[in-house]
Amino acid sequence: VNLLLVERDELRPDASVVLTDRRADHLRSVIGATVGQAVRAGVVGGRSGTAEVTDDDGARMTLRLRLTAQPSVPIPIELVLAIPRPKVLLRTIESAAAFGVTRIDLTNAWRVDKSYLGSPKLAPEALGRALRLGAEQGATTHIPPVLTHPRLMSLLNLRWPPGKRSSEGPSKEPAGQGAERSASTATRLLAHPDAPPIERASLSWPLTIAVGPEGGWIQREIDTFVDRGFVPVSMGGPILRVESAVSAILGQLLLLHRLRRPGSGI
Ligand code: SAM
C-alpha cells in the first residue's frame, strides 16, 4: 500500500478515521506504523495528504488526516478490455487501476470463453476490491468506473456509433445518460500484435485503447473496430499475455504522452 485510502463517509468531523480492517493490519504488520507516525493517505475520489496514527490498541487504529493535495487526476486513457480468464481478471483490473486509467469497459468478444461472463470475479464487490488495491498501489485517489458489456457490438454502438469517425473529434453525449454514455475519445487504438507500431500512430488525448482476449481479436472484430474509428497498433515484437499486455501498453502510452507533452507529470 503506497496510499492509505479511506471512504468519505469514514471520515469523522475532526478529520480522524478509525480502522479495524485489513488496512489497519497492513499498517501495523507491513508498514510497522506506530502512534505518532504518519503515512500517505487520501479519500476515494478526493484529496490526499497524510494520516498520523494517534491511537492503536491492536484492534482499532485511529488516524488523523491532513488532506493538503488536490484529488488525483486520472491518466487520460480509457481501457476497453476483452474479459480475460477469471484467474487473471482481477490482477489485470488492479494493474489498470494502479495506472490510474479514467475508466474501464469490460467486454465480451468472440474468443472470450462464455463461462467467464458468469464468473463471481465480475461481481461489483470483487471488482471494487481489486480497484481499491490497485489505487492504493498506484497511490491515486481515482477509482475508475468499470462497466461490463455482455456484447461487444452493444458497447461499440453505445460509445462509438456507426458513421462517427475519430477524426470528427470527441462527441458530447446528452447530459444525464450516466457513465455508460460519457463522451467518447477522439483517438481510439486497438492493440493487435500484427499492426504497425504504436509510435507511428497520431495520438490526441484523452484516448481509448482496446486490448483483446487471450486468443486475440478475430478479423471481423478488427474490421468493426476500424469501421468505428479505431486504429490498430502494436507494441513491438513480443506477443504478451493479456495481463502483461495491459501494463505494457499503458506504460508505452504514458511515455508517449510525456514525450509529446513534456512536464505533463504523468
Ligand atoms: N495470438 C493472439 C493474436 O495474435 O492476437 C495473441 C493475443 S494476446 C495474448 C492478447 C491481447 O493482448 C491481444 O489481443 C492484444 O490486444 C494484446 N497484445 C499482446 N501482445 C501485443 C503486442 N505485441 N502488440 C499489441 N497488442 C498486444
mmCIF file of N, CA and C in Angstrom, residues 119-212:
data_model
loop_
_atom_site.group_PDB
_atom_site.id
_atom_site.type_symbol
_atom_site.label_atom_id
_atom_site.label_comp_id
_atom_site.label_asym_id
_atom_site.label_seq_id
_atom_site.Cartn_x
_atom_site.Cartn_y
_atom_site.Cartn_z
ATOM 1 N N SER A 119 -18.648 -15.419 -14.111
ATOM 2 C CA SER A 119 -17.678 -15.574 -13.024
ATOM 3 C C SER A 119 -17.987 -14.639 -11.856
ATOM 4 N N PRO A 120 -17.857 -15.158 -10.618
ATOM 5 C CA PRO A 120 -18.042 -14.276 -9.448
ATOM 6 C C PRO A 120 -17.001 -13.158 -9.397
ATOM 7 N N LYS A 121 -15.924 -13.324 -10.164
ATOM 8 C CA LYS A 121 -14.887 -12.278 -10.171
ATOM 9 C C LYS A 121 -15.397 -10.994 -10.845
ATOM 10 N N LEU A 122 -16.516 -11.130 -11.576
ATOM 11 C CA LEU A 122 -17.091 -9.938 -12.216
ATOM 12 C C LEU A 122 -18.080 -9.211 -11.293
ATOM 13 N N ALA A 123 -18.311 -9.787 -10.109
ATOM 14 C CA ALA A 123 -19.257 -9.154 -9.174
ATOM 15 C C ALA A 123 -18.692 -7.800 -8.734
ATOM 16 N N PRO A 124 -19.568 -6.813 -8.514
ATOM 17 C CA PRO A 124 -19.097 -5.474 -8.136
ATOM 18 C C PRO A 124 -18.167 -5.480 -6.926
ATOM 19 N N GLU A 125 -18.438 -6.367 -5.949
ATOM 20 C CA GLU A 125 -17.598 -6.384 -4.743
ATOM 21 C C GLU A 125 -16.175 -6.809 -5.103
ATOM 22 N N ALA A 126 -16.060 -7.846 -5.953
ATOM 23 C CA ALA A 126 -14.734 -8.358 -6.325
ATOM 24 C C ALA A 126 -13.987 -7.297 -7.148
ATOM 25 N N LEU A 127 -14.680 -6.709 -8.100
ATOM 26 C CA LEU A 127 -14.042 -5.675 -8.926
ATOM 27 C C LEU A 127 -13.660 -4.469 -8.062
ATOM 28 N N GLY A 128 -14.564 -4.107 -7.159
ATOM 29 C CA GLY A 128 -14.322 -2.955 -6.294
ATOM 30 C C GLY A 128 -13.087 -3.152 -5.433
ATOM 31 N N ARG A 129 -12.925 -4.362 -4.921
ATOM 32 C CA ARG A 129 -11.748 -4.636 -4.078
ATOM 33 C C ARG A 129 -10.465 -4.533 -4.902
ATOM 34 N N ALA A 130 -10.497 -5.097 -6.131
ATOM 35 C CA ALA A 130 -9.311 -5.039 -6.996
ATOM 36 C C ALA A 130 -8.982 -3.583 -7.351
ATOM 37 N N LEU A 131 -10.004 -2.793 -7.608
ATOM 38 C CA LEU A 131 -9.780 -1.386 -7.945
ATOM 39 C C LEU A 131 -9.148 -0.640 -6.775
ATOM 40 N N ARG A 132 -9.639 -0.914 -5.571
ATOM 41 C CA ARG A 132 -9.095 -0.273 -4.369
ATOM 42 C C ARG A 132 -7.635 -0.656 -4.178
ATOM 43 N N LEU A 133 -7.345 -1.966 -4.307
ATOM 44 C CA LEU A 133 -5.960 -2.415 -4.126
ATOM 45 C C LEU A 133 -5.055 -1.756 -5.151
ATOM 46 N N GLY A 134 -5.553 -1.652 -6.394
ATOM 47 C CA GLY A 134 -4.761 -1.031 -7.445
ATOM 48 C C GLY A 134 -4.502 0.439 -7.157
ATOM 49 N N ALA A 135 -5.545 1.153 -6.742
ATOM 50 C CA ALA A 135 -5.386 2.576 -6.448
ATOM 51 C C ALA A 135 -4.432 2.782 -5.274
ATOM 52 N N GLU A 136 -4.521 1.916 -4.264
ATOM 53 C CA GLU A 136 -3.603 2.012 -3.116
ATOM 54 C C GLU A 136 -2.165 1.785 -3.576
ATOM 55 N N GLN A 137 -1.999 0.836 -4.499
ATOM 56 C CA GLN A 137 -0.671 0.535 -5.020
ATOM 57 C C GLN A 137 -0.140 1.710 -5.856
ATOM 58 N N GLY A 138 -0.986 2.237 -6.739
ATOM 59 C CA GLY A 138 -0.564 3.302 -7.636
ATOM 60 C C GLY A 138 -0.548 4.674 -6.980
ATOM 61 N N ALA A 139 -1.027 4.734 -5.717
ATOM 62 C CA ALA A 139 -1.064 5.992 -4.964
ATOM 63 C C ALA A 139 -1.927 7.047 -5.659
ATOM 64 N N THR A 140 -3.110 6.624 -6.056
ATOM 65 C CA THR A 140 -4.056 7.563 -6.662
ATOM 66 C C THR A 140 -5.380 7.472 -5.909
ATOM 67 N N THR A 141 -6.062 8.616 -5.812
ATOM 68 C CA THR A 141 -7.377 8.584 -5.157
ATOM 69 C C THR A 141 -8.493 8.344 -6.181
ATOM 70 N N HIS A 142 -8.090 8.230 -7.468
ATOM 71 C CA HIS A 142 -9.098 7.986 -8.517
ATOM 72 C C HIS A 142 -9.394 6.486 -8.621
ATOM 73 N N ILE A 143 -10.665 6.133 -8.511
ATOM 74 C CA ILE A 143 -11.087 4.741 -8.710
ATOM 75 C C ILE A 143 -11.872 4.725 -10.022
ATOM 76 N N PRO A 144 -11.338 4.059 -11.064
ATOM 77 C CA PRO A 144 -12.054 4.113 -12.348
ATOM 78 C C PRO A 144 -13.377 3.343 -12.297
ATOM 79 N N PRO A 145 -14.419 3.905 -12.893
ATOM 80 C CA PRO A 145 -15.644 3.117 -13.022
ATOM 81 C C PRO A 145 -15.399 1.943 -13.964
ATOM 82 N N VAL A 146 -16.011 0.796 -13.662
ATOM 83 C CA VAL A 146 -15.888 -0.386 -14.526
ATOM 84 C C VAL A 146 -17.281 -0.779 -14.982
ATOM 85 N N LEU A 147 -17.459 -0.893 -16.294
ATOM 86 C CA LEU A 147 -18.737 -1.361 -16.816
ATOM 87 C C LEU A 147 -18.515 -2.654 -17.573
ATOM 88 N N THR A 148 -19.442 -3.604 -17.421
ATOM 89 C CA THR A 148 -19.310 -4.896 -18.101
ATOM 90 C C THR A 148 -20.352 -4.970 -19.209
ATOM 91 N N HIS A 149 -19.890 -5.347 -20.416
ATOM 92 C CA HIS A 149 -20.774 -5.382 -21.586
ATOM 93 C C HIS A 149 -20.856 -6.817 -22.112
ATOM 94 N N PRO A 150 -22.019 -7.452 -22.010
ATOM 95 C CA PRO A 150 -22.149 -8.838 -22.476
ATOM 96 C C PRO A 150 -22.034 -8.958 -23.997
ATOM 97 N N ARG A 151 -22.148 -7.848 -24.720
ATOM 98 C CA ARG A 151 -21.998 -7.896 -26.181
ATOM 99 C C ARG A 151 -21.080 -6.769 -26.640
ATOM 100 N N LEU A 152 -20.059 -7.143 -27.405
ATOM 101 C CA LEU A 152 -19.126 -6.135 -27.932
ATOM 102 C C LEU A 152 -19.861 -5.118 -28.795
ATOM 103 N N MET A 153 -20.800 -5.618 -29.641
ATOM 104 C CA MET A 153 -21.491 -4.695 -30.553
ATOM 105 C C MET A 153 -22.295 -3.654 -29.781
ATOM 106 N N SER A 154 -22.879 -4.067 -28.648
ATOM 107 C CA SER A 154 -23.649 -3.093 -27.854
ATOM 108 C C SER A 154 -22.732 -2.009 -27.329
ATOM 109 N N LEU A 155 -21.535 -2.422 -26.875
ATOM 110 C CA LEU A 155 -20.578 -1.424 -26.387
ATOM 111 C C LEU A 155 -20.189 -0.472 -27.514
ATOM 112 N N LEU A 156 -19.867 -1.046 -28.677
ATOM 113 C CA LEU A 156 -19.440 -0.200 -29.802
ATOM 114 C C LEU A 156 -20.562 0.741 -30.229
ATOM 115 N N ASN A 157 -21.778 0.197 -30.308
ATOM 116 C CA ASN A 157 -22.905 1.040 -30.738
ATOM 117 C C ASN A 157 -23.202 2.146 -29.734
ATOM 118 N N LEU A 158 -23.001 1.814 -28.465
ATOM 119 C CA LEU A 158 -23.280 2.784 -27.407
ATOM 120 C C LEU A 158 -22.261 3.912 -27.407
ATOM 121 N N ARG A 159 -20.992 3.556 -27.479
ATOM 122 C CA ARG A 159 -19.937 4.569 -27.284
ATOM 123 C C ARG A 159 -19.365 5.093 -28.594
ATOM 124 N N TRP A 160 -19.336 4.261 -29.625
ATOM 125 C CA TRP A 160 -18.768 4.686 -30.904
ATOM 126 C C TRP A 160 -19.712 4.255 -32.019
ATOM 127 N N PRO A 161 -20.852 4.921 -32.129
ATOM 128 C CA PRO A 161 -21.878 4.502 -33.092
ATOM 129 C C PRO A 161 -21.357 4.568 -34.527
ATOM 130 N N PRO A 162 -21.962 3.791 -35.454
ATOM 131 C CA PRO A 162 -21.517 3.790 -36.832
ATOM 132 C C PRO A 162 -21.606 5.195 -37.427
ATOM 133 N N GLY A 163 -20.657 5.485 -38.335
ATOM 134 C CA GLY A 163 -20.710 6.760 -39.042
ATOM 135 C C GLY A 163 -20.035 7.886 -38.309
ATOM 136 N N LYS A 164 -19.619 7.670 -37.046
ATOM 137 C CA LYS A 164 -18.953 8.740 -36.290
ATOM 138 C C LYS A 164 -17.482 8.349 -36.183
ATOM 139 N N ARG A 165 -16.628 8.907 -37.054
ATOM 140 C CA ARG A 165 -15.213 8.553 -37.089
ATOM 141 C C ARG A 165 -14.436 9.372 -36.076
ATOM 142 N N SER A 166 -13.259 8.826 -35.687
ATOM 143 C CA SER A 166 -12.465 9.507 -34.664
ATOM 144 C C SER A 166 -12.026 10.888 -35.118
ATOM 145 N N SER A 167 -11.839 11.090 -36.456
ATOM 146 C CA SER A 167 -11.358 12.380 -36.938
ATOM 147 C C SER A 167 -12.379 13.487 -36.689
ATOM 148 N N GLU A 168 -13.614 13.100 -36.397
ATOM 149 C CA GLU A 168 -14.632 14.111 -36.146
ATOM 150 C C GLU A 168 -14.560 14.652 -34.722
ATOM 151 N N GLY A 169 -13.653 14.099 -33.923
ATOM 152 C CA GLY A 169 -13.446 14.612 -32.575
ATOM 153 C C GLY A 169 -14.401 13.992 -31.577
ATOM 154 N N PRO A 170 -14.176 14.333 -30.278
ATOM 155 C CA PRO A 170 -14.979 13.721 -29.235
ATOM 156 C C PRO A 170 -16.436 14.145 -29.357
ATOM 157 N N SER A 171 -17.335 13.212 -29.080
ATOM 158 C CA SER A 171 -18.743 13.565 -29.121
ATOM 159 C C SER A 171 -19.229 13.778 -27.700
ATOM 160 N N LYS A 172 -19.995 14.837 -27.514
ATOM 161 C CA LYS A 172 -20.568 15.074 -26.192
ATOM 162 C C LYS A 172 -21.920 14.379 -26.148
ATOM 163 N N GLU A 173 -22.020 13.428 -25.202
ATOM 164 C CA GLU A 173 -23.283 12.716 -25.069
ATOM 165 C C GLU A 173 -24.276 13.605 -24.332
ATOM 166 N N PRO A 174 -25.581 13.354 -24.531
ATOM 167 C CA PRO A 174 -26.559 14.159 -23.823
ATOM 168 C C PRO A 174 -26.367 14.037 -22.311
ATOM 169 N N ALA A 175 -26.641 15.146 -21.605
ATOM 170 C CA ALA A 175 -26.477 15.102 -20.149
ATOM 171 C C ALA A 175 -27.455 14.094 -19.555
ATOM 172 N N GLY A 176 -27.086 13.553 -18.403
ATOM 173 C CA GLY A 176 -27.994 12.694 -17.672
ATOM 174 C C GLY A 176 -28.070 11.273 -18.163
ATOM 175 N N GLN A 177 -27.162 10.868 -19.045
ATOM 176 C CA GLN A 177 -27.207 9.495 -19.544
ATOM 177 C C GLN A 177 -26.361 8.558 -18.692
ATOM 178 N N GLY A 178 -25.637 9.092 -17.727
ATOM 179 C CA GLY A 178 -24.839 8.247 -16.844
ATOM 180 C C GLY A 178 -23.508 7.912 -17.459
ATOM 181 N N ALA A 179 -22.689 7.158 -16.670
ATOM 182 C CA ALA A 179 -21.306 6.880 -17.071
ATOM 183 C C ALA A 179 -21.225 6.121 -18.387
ATOM 184 N N GLU A 180 -22.222 5.269 -18.657
ATOM 185 C CA GLU A 180 -22.149 4.434 -19.849
ATOM 186 C C GLU A 180 -22.084 5.266 -21.115
ATOM 187 N N ARG A 181 -22.718 6.442 -21.070
ATOM 188 C CA ARG A 181 -22.783 7.232 -22.293
ATOM 189 C C ARG A 181 -21.933 8.493 -22.189
ATOM 190 N N SER A 182 -20.787 8.385 -21.475
ATOM 191 C CA SER A 182 -19.943 9.565 -21.372
ATOM 192 C C SER A 182 -19.341 9.866 -22.739
ATOM 193 N N ALA A 183 -18.805 11.085 -22.883
ATOM 194 C CA ALA A 183 -18.235 11.495 -24.168
ATOM 195 C C ALA A 183 -17.170 10.516 -24.625
ATOM 196 N N SER A 184 -17.128 10.211 -25.909
ATOM 197 C CA SER A 184 -16.127 9.262 -26.390
ATOM 198 C C SER A 184 -14.867 10.018 -26.804
ATOM 199 N N THR A 185 -13.762 9.283 -26.882
ATOM 200 C CA THR A 185 -12.471 9.909 -27.143
ATOM 201 C C THR A 185 -12.208 9.998 -28.636
ATOM 202 N N ALA A 186 -11.411 10.997 -29.043
ATOM 203 C CA ALA A 186 -11.113 11.192 -30.462
ATOM 204 C C ALA A 186 -10.160 10.107 -30.959
ATOM 205 N N THR A 187 -9.100 9.846 -30.195
ATOM 206 C CA THR A 187 -8.153 8.811 -30.617
ATOM 207 C C THR A 187 -8.576 7.477 -30.019
ATOM 208 N N ARG A 188 -8.699 6.482 -30.884
ATOM 209 C CA ARG A 188 -9.119 5.144 -30.468
ATOM 210 C C ARG A 188 -8.117 4.149 -31.024
ATOM 211 N N LEU A 189 -7.502 3.385 -30.153
ATOM 212 C CA LEU A 189 -6.477 2.440 -30.574
ATOM 213 C C LEU A 189 -6.918 1.028 -30.265
ATOM 214 N N LEU A 190 -6.523 0.125 -31.143
ATOM 215 C CA LEU A 190 -6.809 -1.292 -30.951
ATOM 216 C C LEU A 190 -5.473 -2.014 -30.848
ATOM 217 N N ALA A 191 -5.185 -2.614 -29.696
ATOM 218 C CA ALA A 191 -3.910 -3.311 -29.528
ATOM 219 C C ALA A 191 -3.973 -4.644 -30.269
ATOM 220 N N HIS A 192 -3.043 -4.813 -31.218
ATOM 221 C CA HIS A 192 -3.032 -6.023 -32.033
ATOM 222 C C HIS A 192 -1.589 -6.299 -32.458
ATOM 223 N N PRO A 193 -1.079 -7.505 -32.185
ATOM 224 C CA PRO A 193 0.347 -7.762 -32.419
ATOM 225 C C PRO A 193 0.801 -7.546 -33.859
ATOM 226 N N ASP A 194 -0.068 -7.755 -34.849
ATOM 227 C CA ASP A 194 0.375 -7.651 -36.243
ATOM 228 C C ASP A 194 0.280 -6.229 -36.806
ATOM 229 N N ALA A 195 -0.103 -5.286 -35.998
ATOM 230 C CA ALA A 195 -0.355 -3.919 -36.503
ATOM 231 C C ALA A 195 0.931 -3.099 -36.518
ATOM 232 N N PRO A 196 0.907 -1.927 -37.176
ATOM 233 C CA PRO A 196 2.068 -1.028 -37.145
ATOM 234 C C PRO A 196 2.357 -0.572 -35.716
ATOM 235 N N PRO A 197 3.629 -0.217 -35.448
ATOM 236 C CA PRO A 197 3.994 0.161 -34.084
ATOM 237 C C PRO A 197 3.276 1.412 -33.584
ATOM 238 N N ILE A 198 3.042 1.417 -32.299
ATOM 239 C CA ILE A 198 2.208 2.451 -31.673
ATOM 240 C C ILE A 198 2.773 3.860 -31.864
ATOM 241 N N GLU A 199 4.110 3.974 -31.920
ATOM 242 C CA GLU A 199 4.704 5.319 -32.015
ATOM 243 C C GLU A 199 4.429 5.968 -33.372
ATOM 244 N N ARG A 200 3.950 5.174 -34.341
ATOM 245 C CA ARG A 200 3.635 5.766 -35.655
ATOM 246 C C ARG A 200 2.219 6.341 -35.693
ATOM 247 N N ALA A 201 1.411 5.988 -34.680
ATOM 248 C CA ALA A 201 0.021 6.457 -34.687
ATOM 249 C C ALA A 201 -0.037 7.931 -34.305
ATOM 250 N N SER A 202 -1.010 8.623 -34.856
ATOM 251 C CA SER A 202 -1.209 10.020 -34.495
ATOM 252 C C SER A 202 -2.114 10.045 -33.263
ATOM 253 N N LEU A 203 -1.589 10.565 -32.167
ATOM 254 C CA LEU A 203 -2.330 10.477 -30.904
ATOM 255 C C LEU A 203 -2.840 11.839 -30.460
ATOM 256 N N SER A 204 -4.049 11.846 -29.913
ATOM 257 C CA SER A 204 -4.532 13.014 -29.187
ATOM 258 C C SER A 204 -5.094 12.479 -27.872
ATOM 259 N N TRP A 205 -5.179 13.349 -26.894
ATOM 260 C CA TRP A 205 -5.559 12.903 -25.553
ATOM 261 C C TRP A 205 -6.818 13.606 -25.105
ATOM 262 N N PRO A 206 -7.699 12.940 -24.380
ATOM 263 C CA PRO A 206 -7.652 11.559 -23.940
ATOM 264 C C PRO A 206 -7.849 10.593 -25.104
ATOM 265 N N LEU A 207 -7.441 9.329 -24.869
ATOM 266 C CA LEU A 207 -7.627 8.307 -25.903
ATOM 267 C C LEU A 207 -8.155 7.017 -25.290
ATOM 268 N N THR A 208 -8.605 6.144 -26.183
ATOM 269 C CA THR A 208 -9.090 4.822 -25.768
ATOM 270 C C THR A 208 -8.164 3.763 -26.337
ATOM 271 N N ILE A 209 -7.837 2.755 -25.543
ATOM 272 C CA ILE A 209 -7.064 1.622 -26.042
ATOM 273 C C ILE A 209 -7.876 0.341 -25.754
ATOM 274 N N ALA A 210 -8.026 -0.495 -26.790
ATOM 275 C CA ALA A 210 -8.790 -1.749 -26.634
ATOM 276 C C ALA A 210 -7.830 -2.930 -26.685
ATOM 277 N N VAL A 211 -7.843 -3.742 -25.636
ATOM 278 C CA VAL A 211 -6.957 -4.909 -25.546
ATOM 279 C C VAL A 211 -7.801 -6.172 -25.670
ATOM 280 N N GLY A 212 -7.340 -7.094 -26.502
ATOM 281 C CA GLY A 212 -8.135 -8.267 -26.850
ATOM 282 C C GLY A 212 -8.034 -9.416 -25.869
#
